[in-house]
GROMACS .gro file of C-alpha atoms in nm:
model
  397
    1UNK     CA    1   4.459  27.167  16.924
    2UNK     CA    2   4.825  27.183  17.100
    3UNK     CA    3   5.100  27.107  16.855
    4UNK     CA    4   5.348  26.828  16.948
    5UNK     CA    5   5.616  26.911  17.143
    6UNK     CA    6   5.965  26.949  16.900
    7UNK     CA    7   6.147  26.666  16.912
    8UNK     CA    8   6.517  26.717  17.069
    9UNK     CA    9   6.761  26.710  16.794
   10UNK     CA   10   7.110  26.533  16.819
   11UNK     CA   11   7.405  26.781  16.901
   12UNK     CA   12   7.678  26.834  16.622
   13UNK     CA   13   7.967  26.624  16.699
   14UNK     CA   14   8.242  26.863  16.845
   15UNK     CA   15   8.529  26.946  16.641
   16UNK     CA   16   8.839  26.731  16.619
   17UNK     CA   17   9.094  26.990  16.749
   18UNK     CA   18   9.404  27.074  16.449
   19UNK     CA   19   9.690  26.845  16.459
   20UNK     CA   20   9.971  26.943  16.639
   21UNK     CA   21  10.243  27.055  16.407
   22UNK     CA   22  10.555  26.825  16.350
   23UNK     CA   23  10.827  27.073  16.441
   24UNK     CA   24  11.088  26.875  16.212
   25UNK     CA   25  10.843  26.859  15.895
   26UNK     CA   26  10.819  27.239  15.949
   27UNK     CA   27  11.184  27.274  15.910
   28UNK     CA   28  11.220  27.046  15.620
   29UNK     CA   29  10.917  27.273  15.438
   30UNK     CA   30  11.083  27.604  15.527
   31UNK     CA   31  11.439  27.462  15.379
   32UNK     CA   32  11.261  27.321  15.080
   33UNK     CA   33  10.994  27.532  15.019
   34UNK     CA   34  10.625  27.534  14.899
   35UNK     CA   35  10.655  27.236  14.627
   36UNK     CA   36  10.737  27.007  14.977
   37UNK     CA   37  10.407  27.083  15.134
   38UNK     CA   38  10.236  26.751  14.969
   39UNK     CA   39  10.494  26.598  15.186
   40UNK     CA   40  10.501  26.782  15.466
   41UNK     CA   41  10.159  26.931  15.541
   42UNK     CA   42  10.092  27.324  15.468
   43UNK     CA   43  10.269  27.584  15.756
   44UNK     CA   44  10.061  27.751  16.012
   45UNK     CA   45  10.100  28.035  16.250
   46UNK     CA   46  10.464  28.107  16.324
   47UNK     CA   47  10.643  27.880  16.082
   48UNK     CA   48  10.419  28.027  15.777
   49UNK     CA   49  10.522  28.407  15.888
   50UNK     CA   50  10.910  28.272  15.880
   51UNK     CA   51  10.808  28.126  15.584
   52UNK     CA   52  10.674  28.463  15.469
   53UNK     CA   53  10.983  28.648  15.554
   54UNK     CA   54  11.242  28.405  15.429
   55UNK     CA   55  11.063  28.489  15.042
   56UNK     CA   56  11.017  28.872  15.104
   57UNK     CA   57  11.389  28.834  15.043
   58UNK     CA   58  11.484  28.517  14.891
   59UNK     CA   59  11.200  28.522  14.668
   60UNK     CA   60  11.327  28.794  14.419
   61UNK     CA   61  11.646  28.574  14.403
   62UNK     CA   62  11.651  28.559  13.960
   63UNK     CA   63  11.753  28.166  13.992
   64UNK     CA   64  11.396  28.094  14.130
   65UNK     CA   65  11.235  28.213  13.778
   66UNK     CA   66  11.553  28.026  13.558
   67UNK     CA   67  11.460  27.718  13.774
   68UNK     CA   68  11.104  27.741  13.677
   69UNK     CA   69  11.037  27.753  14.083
   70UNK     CA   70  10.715  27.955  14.139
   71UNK     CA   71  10.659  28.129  14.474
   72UNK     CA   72  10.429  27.924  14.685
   73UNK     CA   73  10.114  28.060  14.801
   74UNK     CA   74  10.275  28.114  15.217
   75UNK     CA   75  10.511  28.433  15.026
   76UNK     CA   76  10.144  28.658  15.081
   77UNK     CA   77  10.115  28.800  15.363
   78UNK     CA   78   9.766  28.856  15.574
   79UNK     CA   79   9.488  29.074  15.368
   80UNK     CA   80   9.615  28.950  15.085
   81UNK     CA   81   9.927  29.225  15.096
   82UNK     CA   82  10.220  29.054  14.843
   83UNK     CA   83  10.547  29.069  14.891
   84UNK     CA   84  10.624  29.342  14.687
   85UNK     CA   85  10.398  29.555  14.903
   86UNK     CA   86  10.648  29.493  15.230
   87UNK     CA   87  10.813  29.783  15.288
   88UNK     CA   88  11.231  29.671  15.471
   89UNK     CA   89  11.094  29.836  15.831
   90UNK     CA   90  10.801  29.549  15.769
   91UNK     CA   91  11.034  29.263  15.692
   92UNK     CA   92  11.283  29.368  15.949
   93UNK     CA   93  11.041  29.378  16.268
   94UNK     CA   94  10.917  29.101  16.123
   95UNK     CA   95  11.254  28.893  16.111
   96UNK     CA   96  11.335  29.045  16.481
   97UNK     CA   97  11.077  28.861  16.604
   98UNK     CA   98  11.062  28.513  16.419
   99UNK     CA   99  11.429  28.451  16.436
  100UNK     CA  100  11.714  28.430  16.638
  101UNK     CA  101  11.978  28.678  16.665
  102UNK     CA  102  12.257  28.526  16.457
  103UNK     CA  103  11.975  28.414  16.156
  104UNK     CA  104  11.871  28.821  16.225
  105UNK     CA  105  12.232  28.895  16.119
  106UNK     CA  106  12.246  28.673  15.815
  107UNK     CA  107  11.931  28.797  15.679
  108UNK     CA  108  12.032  29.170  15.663
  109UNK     CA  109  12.369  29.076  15.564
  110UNK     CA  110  12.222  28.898  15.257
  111UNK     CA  111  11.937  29.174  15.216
  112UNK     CA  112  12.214  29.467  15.168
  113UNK     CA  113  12.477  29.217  14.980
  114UNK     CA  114  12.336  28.967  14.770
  115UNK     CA  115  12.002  29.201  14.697
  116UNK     CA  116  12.145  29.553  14.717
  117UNK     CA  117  11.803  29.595  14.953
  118UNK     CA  118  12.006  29.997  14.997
  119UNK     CA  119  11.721  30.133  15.241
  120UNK     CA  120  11.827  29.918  15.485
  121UNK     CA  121  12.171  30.148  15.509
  122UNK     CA  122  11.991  30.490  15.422
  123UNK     CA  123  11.652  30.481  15.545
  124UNK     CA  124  11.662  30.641  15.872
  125UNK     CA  125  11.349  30.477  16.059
  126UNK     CA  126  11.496  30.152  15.910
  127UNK     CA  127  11.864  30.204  16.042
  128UNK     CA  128  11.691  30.221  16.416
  129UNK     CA  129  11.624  29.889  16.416
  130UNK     CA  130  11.885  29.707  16.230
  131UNK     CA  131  12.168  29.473  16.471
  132UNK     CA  132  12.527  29.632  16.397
  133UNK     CA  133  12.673  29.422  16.250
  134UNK     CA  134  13.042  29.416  16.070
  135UNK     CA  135  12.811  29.288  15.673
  136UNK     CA  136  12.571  29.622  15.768
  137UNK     CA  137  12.907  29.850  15.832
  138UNK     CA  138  13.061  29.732  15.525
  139UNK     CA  139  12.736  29.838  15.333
  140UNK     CA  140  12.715  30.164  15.554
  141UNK     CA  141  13.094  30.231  15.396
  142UNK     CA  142  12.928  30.163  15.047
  143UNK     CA  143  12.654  30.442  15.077
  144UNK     CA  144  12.752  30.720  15.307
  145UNK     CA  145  12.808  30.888  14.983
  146UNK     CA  146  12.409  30.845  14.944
  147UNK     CA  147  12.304  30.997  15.283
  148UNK     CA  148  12.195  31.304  15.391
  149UNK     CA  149  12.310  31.430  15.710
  150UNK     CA  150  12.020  31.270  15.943
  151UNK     CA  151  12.088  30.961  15.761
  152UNK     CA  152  12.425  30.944  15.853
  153UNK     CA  153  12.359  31.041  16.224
  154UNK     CA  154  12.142  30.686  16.223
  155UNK     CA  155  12.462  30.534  16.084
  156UNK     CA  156  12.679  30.657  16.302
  157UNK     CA  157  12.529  30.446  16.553
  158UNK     CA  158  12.647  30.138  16.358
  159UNK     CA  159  13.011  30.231  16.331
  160UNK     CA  160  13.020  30.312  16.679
  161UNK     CA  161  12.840  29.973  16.750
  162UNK     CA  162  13.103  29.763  16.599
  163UNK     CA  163  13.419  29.936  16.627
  164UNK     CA  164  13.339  29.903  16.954
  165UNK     CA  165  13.274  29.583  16.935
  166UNK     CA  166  13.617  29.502  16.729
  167UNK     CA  167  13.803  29.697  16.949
  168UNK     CA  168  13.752  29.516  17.260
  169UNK     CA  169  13.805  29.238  17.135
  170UNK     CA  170  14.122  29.273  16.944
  171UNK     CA  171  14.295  29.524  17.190
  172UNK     CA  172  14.406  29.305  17.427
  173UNK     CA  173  14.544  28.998  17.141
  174UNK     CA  174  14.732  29.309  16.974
  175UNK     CA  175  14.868  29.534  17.254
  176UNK     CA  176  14.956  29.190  17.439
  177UNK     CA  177  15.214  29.107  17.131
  178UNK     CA  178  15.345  29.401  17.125
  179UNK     CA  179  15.400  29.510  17.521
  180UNK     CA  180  15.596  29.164  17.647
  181UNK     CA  181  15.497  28.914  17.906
  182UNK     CA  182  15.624  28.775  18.219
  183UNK     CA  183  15.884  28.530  18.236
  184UNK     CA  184  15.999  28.365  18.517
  185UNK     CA  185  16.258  28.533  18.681
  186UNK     CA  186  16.196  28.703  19.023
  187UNK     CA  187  16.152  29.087  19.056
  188UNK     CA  188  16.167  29.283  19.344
  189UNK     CA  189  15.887  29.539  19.221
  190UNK     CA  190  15.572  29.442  19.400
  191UNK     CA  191  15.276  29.446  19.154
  192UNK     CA  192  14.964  29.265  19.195
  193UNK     CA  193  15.013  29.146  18.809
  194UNK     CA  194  15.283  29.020  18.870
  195UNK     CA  195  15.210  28.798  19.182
  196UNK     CA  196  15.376  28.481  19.144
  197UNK     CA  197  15.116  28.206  19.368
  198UNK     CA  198  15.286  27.876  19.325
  199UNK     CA  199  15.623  28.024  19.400
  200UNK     CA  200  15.475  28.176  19.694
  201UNK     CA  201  15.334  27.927  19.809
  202UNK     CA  202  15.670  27.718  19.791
  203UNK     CA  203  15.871  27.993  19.940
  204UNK     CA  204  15.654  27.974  20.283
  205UNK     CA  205  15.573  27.602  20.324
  206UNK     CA  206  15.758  27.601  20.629
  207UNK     CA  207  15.482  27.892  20.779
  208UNK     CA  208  15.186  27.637  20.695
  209UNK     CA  209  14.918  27.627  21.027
  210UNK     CA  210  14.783  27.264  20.983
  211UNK     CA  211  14.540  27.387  21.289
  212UNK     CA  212  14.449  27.645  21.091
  213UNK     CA  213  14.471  27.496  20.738
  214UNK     CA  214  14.664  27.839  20.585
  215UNK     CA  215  15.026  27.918  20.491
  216UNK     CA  216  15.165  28.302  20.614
  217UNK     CA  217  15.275  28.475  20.389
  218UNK     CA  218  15.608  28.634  20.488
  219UNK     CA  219  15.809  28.587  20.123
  220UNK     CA  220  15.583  28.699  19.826
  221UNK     CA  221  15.721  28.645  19.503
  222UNK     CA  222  15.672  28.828  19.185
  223UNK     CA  223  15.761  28.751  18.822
  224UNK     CA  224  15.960  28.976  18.597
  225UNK     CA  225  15.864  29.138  18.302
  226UNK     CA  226  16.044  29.131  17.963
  227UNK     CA  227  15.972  29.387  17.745
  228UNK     CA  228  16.087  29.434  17.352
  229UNK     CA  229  16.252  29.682  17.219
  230UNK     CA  230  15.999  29.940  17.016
  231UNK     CA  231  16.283  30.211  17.009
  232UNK     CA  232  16.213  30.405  16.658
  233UNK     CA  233  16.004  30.198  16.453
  234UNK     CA  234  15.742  30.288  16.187
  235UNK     CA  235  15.461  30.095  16.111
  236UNK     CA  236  15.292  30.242  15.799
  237UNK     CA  237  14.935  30.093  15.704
  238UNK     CA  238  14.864  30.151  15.315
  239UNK     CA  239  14.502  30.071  15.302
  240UNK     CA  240  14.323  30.001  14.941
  241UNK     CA  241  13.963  30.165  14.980
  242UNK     CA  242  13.798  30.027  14.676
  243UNK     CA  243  13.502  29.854  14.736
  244UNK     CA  244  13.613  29.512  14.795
  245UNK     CA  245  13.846  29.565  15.063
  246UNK     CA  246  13.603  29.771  15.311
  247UNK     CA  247  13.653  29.443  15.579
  248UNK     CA  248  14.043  29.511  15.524
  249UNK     CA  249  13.974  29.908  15.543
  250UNK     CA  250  13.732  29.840  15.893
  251UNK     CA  251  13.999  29.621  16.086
  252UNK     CA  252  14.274  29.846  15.942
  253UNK     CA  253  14.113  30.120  16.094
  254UNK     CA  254  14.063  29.965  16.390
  255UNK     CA  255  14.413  29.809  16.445
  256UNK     CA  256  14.588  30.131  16.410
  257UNK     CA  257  14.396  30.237  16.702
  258UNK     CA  258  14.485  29.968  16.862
  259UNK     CA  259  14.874  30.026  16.816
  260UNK     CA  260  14.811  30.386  16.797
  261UNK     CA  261  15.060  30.514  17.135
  262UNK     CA  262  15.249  30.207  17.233
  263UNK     CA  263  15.609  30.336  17.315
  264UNK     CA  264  15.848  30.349  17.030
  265UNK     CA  265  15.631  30.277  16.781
  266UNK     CA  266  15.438  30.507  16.571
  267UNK     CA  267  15.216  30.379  16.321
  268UNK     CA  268  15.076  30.603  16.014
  269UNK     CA  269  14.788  30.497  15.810
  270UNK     CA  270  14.693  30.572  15.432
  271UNK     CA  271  14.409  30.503  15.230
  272UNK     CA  272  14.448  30.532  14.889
  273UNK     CA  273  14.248  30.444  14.545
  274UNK     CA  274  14.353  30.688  14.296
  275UNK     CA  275  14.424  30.956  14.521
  276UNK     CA  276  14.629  30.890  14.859
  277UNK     CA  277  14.493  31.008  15.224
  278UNK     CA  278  14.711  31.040  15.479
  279UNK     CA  279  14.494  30.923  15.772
  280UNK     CA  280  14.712  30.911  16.051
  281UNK     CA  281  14.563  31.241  16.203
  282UNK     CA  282  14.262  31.012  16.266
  283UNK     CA  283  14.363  30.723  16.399
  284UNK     CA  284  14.282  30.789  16.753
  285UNK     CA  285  13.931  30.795  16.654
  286UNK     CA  286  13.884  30.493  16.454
  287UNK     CA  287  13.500  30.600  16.415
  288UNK     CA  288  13.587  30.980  16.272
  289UNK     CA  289  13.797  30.777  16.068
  290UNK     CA  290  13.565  30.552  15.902
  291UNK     CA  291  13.325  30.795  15.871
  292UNK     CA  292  13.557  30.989  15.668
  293UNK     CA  293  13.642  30.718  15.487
  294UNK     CA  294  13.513  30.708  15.079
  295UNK     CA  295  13.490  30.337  14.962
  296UNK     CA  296  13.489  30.270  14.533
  297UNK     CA  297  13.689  30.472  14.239
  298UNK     CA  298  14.021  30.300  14.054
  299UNK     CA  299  14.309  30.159  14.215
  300UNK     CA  300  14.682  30.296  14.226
  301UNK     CA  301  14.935  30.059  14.416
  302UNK     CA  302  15.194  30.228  14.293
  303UNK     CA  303  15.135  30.610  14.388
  304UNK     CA  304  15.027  30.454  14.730
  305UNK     CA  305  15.352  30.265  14.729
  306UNK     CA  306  15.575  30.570  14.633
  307UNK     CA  307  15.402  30.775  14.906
  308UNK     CA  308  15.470  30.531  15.167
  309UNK     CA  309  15.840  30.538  15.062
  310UNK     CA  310  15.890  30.936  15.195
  311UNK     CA  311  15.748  30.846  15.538
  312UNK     CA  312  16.034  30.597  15.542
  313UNK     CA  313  16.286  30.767  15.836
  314UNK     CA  314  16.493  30.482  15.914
  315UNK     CA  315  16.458  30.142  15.636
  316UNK     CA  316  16.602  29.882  15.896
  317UNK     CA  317  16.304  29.998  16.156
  318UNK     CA  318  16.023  30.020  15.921
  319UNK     CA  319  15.743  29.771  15.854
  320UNK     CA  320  15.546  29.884  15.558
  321UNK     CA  321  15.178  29.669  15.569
  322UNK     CA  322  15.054  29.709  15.203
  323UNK     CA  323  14.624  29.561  15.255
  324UNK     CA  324  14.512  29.544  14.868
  325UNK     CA  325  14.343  29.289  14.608
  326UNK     CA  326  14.653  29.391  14.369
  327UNK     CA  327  14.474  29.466  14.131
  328UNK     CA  328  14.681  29.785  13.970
  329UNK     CA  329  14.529  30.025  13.776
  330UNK     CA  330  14.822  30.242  13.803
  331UNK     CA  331  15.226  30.196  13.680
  332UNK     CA  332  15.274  29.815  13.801
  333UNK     CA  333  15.628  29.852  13.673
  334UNK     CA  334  15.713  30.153  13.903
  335UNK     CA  335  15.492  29.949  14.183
  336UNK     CA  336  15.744  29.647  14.184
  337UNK     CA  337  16.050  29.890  14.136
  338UNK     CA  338  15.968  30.085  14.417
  339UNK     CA  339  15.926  29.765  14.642
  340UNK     CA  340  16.249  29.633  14.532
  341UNK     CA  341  16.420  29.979  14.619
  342UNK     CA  342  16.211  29.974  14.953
  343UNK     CA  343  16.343  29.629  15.002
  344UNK     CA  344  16.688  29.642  14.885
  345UNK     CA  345  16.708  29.972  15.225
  346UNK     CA  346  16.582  29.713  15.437
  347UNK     CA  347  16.237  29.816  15.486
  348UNK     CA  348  16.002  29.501  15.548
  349UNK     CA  349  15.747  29.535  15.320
  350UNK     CA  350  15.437  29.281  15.340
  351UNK     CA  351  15.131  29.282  15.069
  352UNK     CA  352  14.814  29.177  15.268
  353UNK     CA  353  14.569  29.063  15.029
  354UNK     CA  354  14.345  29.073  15.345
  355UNK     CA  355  14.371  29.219  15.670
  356UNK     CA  356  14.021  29.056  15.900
  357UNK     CA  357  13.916  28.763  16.099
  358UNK     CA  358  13.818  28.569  15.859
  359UNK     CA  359  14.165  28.628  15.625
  360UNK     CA  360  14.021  28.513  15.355
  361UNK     CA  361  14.174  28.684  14.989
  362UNK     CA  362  14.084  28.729  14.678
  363UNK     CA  363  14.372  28.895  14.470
  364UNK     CA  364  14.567  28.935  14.167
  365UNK     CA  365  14.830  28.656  14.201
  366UNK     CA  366  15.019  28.730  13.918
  367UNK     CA  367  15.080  29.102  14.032
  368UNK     CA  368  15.095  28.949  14.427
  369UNK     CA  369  15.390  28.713  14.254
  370UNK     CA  370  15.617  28.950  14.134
  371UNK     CA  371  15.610  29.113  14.440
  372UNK     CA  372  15.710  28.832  14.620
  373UNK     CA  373  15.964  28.829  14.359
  374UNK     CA  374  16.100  29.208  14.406
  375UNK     CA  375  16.118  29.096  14.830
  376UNK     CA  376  15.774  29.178  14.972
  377UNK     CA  377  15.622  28.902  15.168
  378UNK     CA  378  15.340  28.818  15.073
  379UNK     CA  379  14.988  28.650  15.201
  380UNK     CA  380  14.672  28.752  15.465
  381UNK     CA  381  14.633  28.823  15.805
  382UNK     CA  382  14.427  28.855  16.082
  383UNK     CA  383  14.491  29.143  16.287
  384UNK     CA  384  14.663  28.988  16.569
  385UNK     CA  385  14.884  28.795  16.372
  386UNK     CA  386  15.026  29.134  16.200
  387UNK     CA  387  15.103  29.258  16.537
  388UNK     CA  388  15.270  28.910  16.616
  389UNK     CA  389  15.410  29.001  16.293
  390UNK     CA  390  15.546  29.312  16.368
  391UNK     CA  391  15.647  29.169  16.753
  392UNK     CA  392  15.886  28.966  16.562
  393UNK     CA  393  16.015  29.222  16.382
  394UNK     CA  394  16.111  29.506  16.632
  395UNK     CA  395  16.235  29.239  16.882
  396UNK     CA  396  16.518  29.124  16.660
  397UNK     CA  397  16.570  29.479  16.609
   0.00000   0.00000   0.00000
């Protein structure tokens, strides 16, 4: 007996294909984390690796567990690997490839400041693939004292990075204060600098070739330069190198180079906690410099201070820049006499409770005050504005 032939069965239905992720509910879950996902749908591929990252670091933030937040189930990673088991050269390949640059910078910045993450400055194999970065310098400051010497050769590569960096772009704003600028009186000393094209133009209107649609050019014109008078001044940079002024101690560094051989002035700089450094050996080499450079320990002003006050050679021709939080742990007493005395010579003495970009101080006020008081000025600077500073100062000498 043949058996019936099997009867054809219906096909499965084919799979509705995974909603397309809303881009902007992504965001919204990655700012708000994993108790918004019964709004905004779980993460997938991409956004739950950012996701991922973002707690590797922000997770161990001690708020979270005050809060009663709980770490949502995206902070494991694939295998079922936690957090904890990340090692930093994980995370930061990781974070080099989810995010943009500047986010790149912000995360290590908060890895090595807000979560002393320290392997990120002394691991070698982890140094290679940090972006320099002025936050990661700063932290590099912090731990040479940590490193052995390979260590430091991968750091090395950081302070060249952004002294570089600083340098060219602060060079040209400082030196350019300092060297004069054209005005507009005519010189006879043809240099291409110098060209003056409107008044060229003007001078040999009556050459134009309308055939030819072109003016000859039988009368150039240049412009003069004035220049100010840098004839035997000092400039003496007293640098505070505890650990809160590293920023101050990077673009003081870095501005001395930049002054560092302009005629007729001759800048020193001195670092100083409780001890005092005379740096000015090093200045050429802003990176040798830094390197050299031992961030932490106490704080004396006033020793600094005093030592600054036997470089002075001639008080009427010396700018003393003091960069500190003022926070003595020295003789304040002999700091504000010794400022009076400096400033009762003539010296111009200025307390810079920051010297960076950003200019942004935190400092003793009270100390800062009576300082103010005993004729330093007082305030914070970026580092073009001290050499506008300084400008001022040797032209009306």
């Amino acid at each position: 007996m043949t058996a019936p032939p099997p009867t054809p069965s219906t096909p499965p239905a084919p799979l509705a294909p995974p909603p397309t992720p809303d881009p902007g509910l992504e965001r919204w879950r990655l700012i708000l984390g994993a108790p918004a996902e019964a709004c905004t749908g779980p993460l997938g591929g991409e956004a739950a690796a950012r996701d991922a990252a973002l707690d590797w670091l922000y997770g161990r933030d001690p708020d979270l567990g005050r809060r009663g937040v709980r770490r949502g189930p995206t902070a494991t990673r694939e295998g079922g690997h936690g957090p904890s088991e990340v090692t930093a050269v994980d995370w930061l390949d990781d974070v080099h490839r989810l995010f943009p640059k500047e986010t790149v910078e912000r995360l290590e910045r908060d890895a090595v400041e807000q979560y002393g993450i320290d392997e990120i400055v002394t691991d070698p194999e982890v140094l290679s693939r940090v972006e320099p970065s002025q936050s990661l310098l700063r932290a590099v400051l912090r731990t040479k004292h940590l490193m052995n010497p390979r260590v430091l050769a991968a750091a090395r590569r950081i302070v060249e990075a952004v002294v570089e960096d600083l340098t060219r772009r602060l060079r040209p704003e400082i030196r350019r204060s300092l060297t004069g600028s054209r005005n507009r009186r005519p010189s006879r000393i043809p240099l291409s600098r110098d060209f003056d094209l409107k008044g060229t133009l003007r001078a040999n209107l009556a050459h134009y070739q309308p055939e030819h649609r072109r003016v000859l050019i039988e009368r150039p014109r240049f412009h003069s330069r004035s220049r100010r008078h840098l004839e035997q001044w000092q400039l003496i940079l007293l640098v505070d190198q505890s650990g809160s002024m590293a920023g101050s101690v990077i673009h003081s560094a870095v501005t001395a180079a930049c002054l560092w051989g302009l005629p007729g002035l001759r800048t020193h700089l001195v670092a100083f906690d409780t001890q005092v450094v005379d740096l000015t050996a090093d200045v050429p080499d802003p990176v040798e410099l830094l390197m050299g450079v031992q961030l932490g320990g106490g704080t004396d002003i006033a020793r600094a201070v005093h030592y600054a006050a036997g470089l002075v050679e001639n008080p009427r021709r010396t700018v003393v820049a003091l960069v500190t939080d003022f926070y003595e742990g020295g003789d304040p007493y002999r700091l504000v006499r010794t400022v009076r005395d400096m400033a009762a010579q003539g010296v111009t003495v200025l307390g810079l409770a920051a010297l960076d970009e950003e200019a942004e101080p935190a400092y003793d006020r009270e100390l800062a005050a009576r300082l103010a008081e005993a004729g330093a000025h007082v305030g914070a600077m970026t580092p073009g504005r001290l050499a506008e500073f300084v400008a001022e100062k040797v032209g009306r000498g």
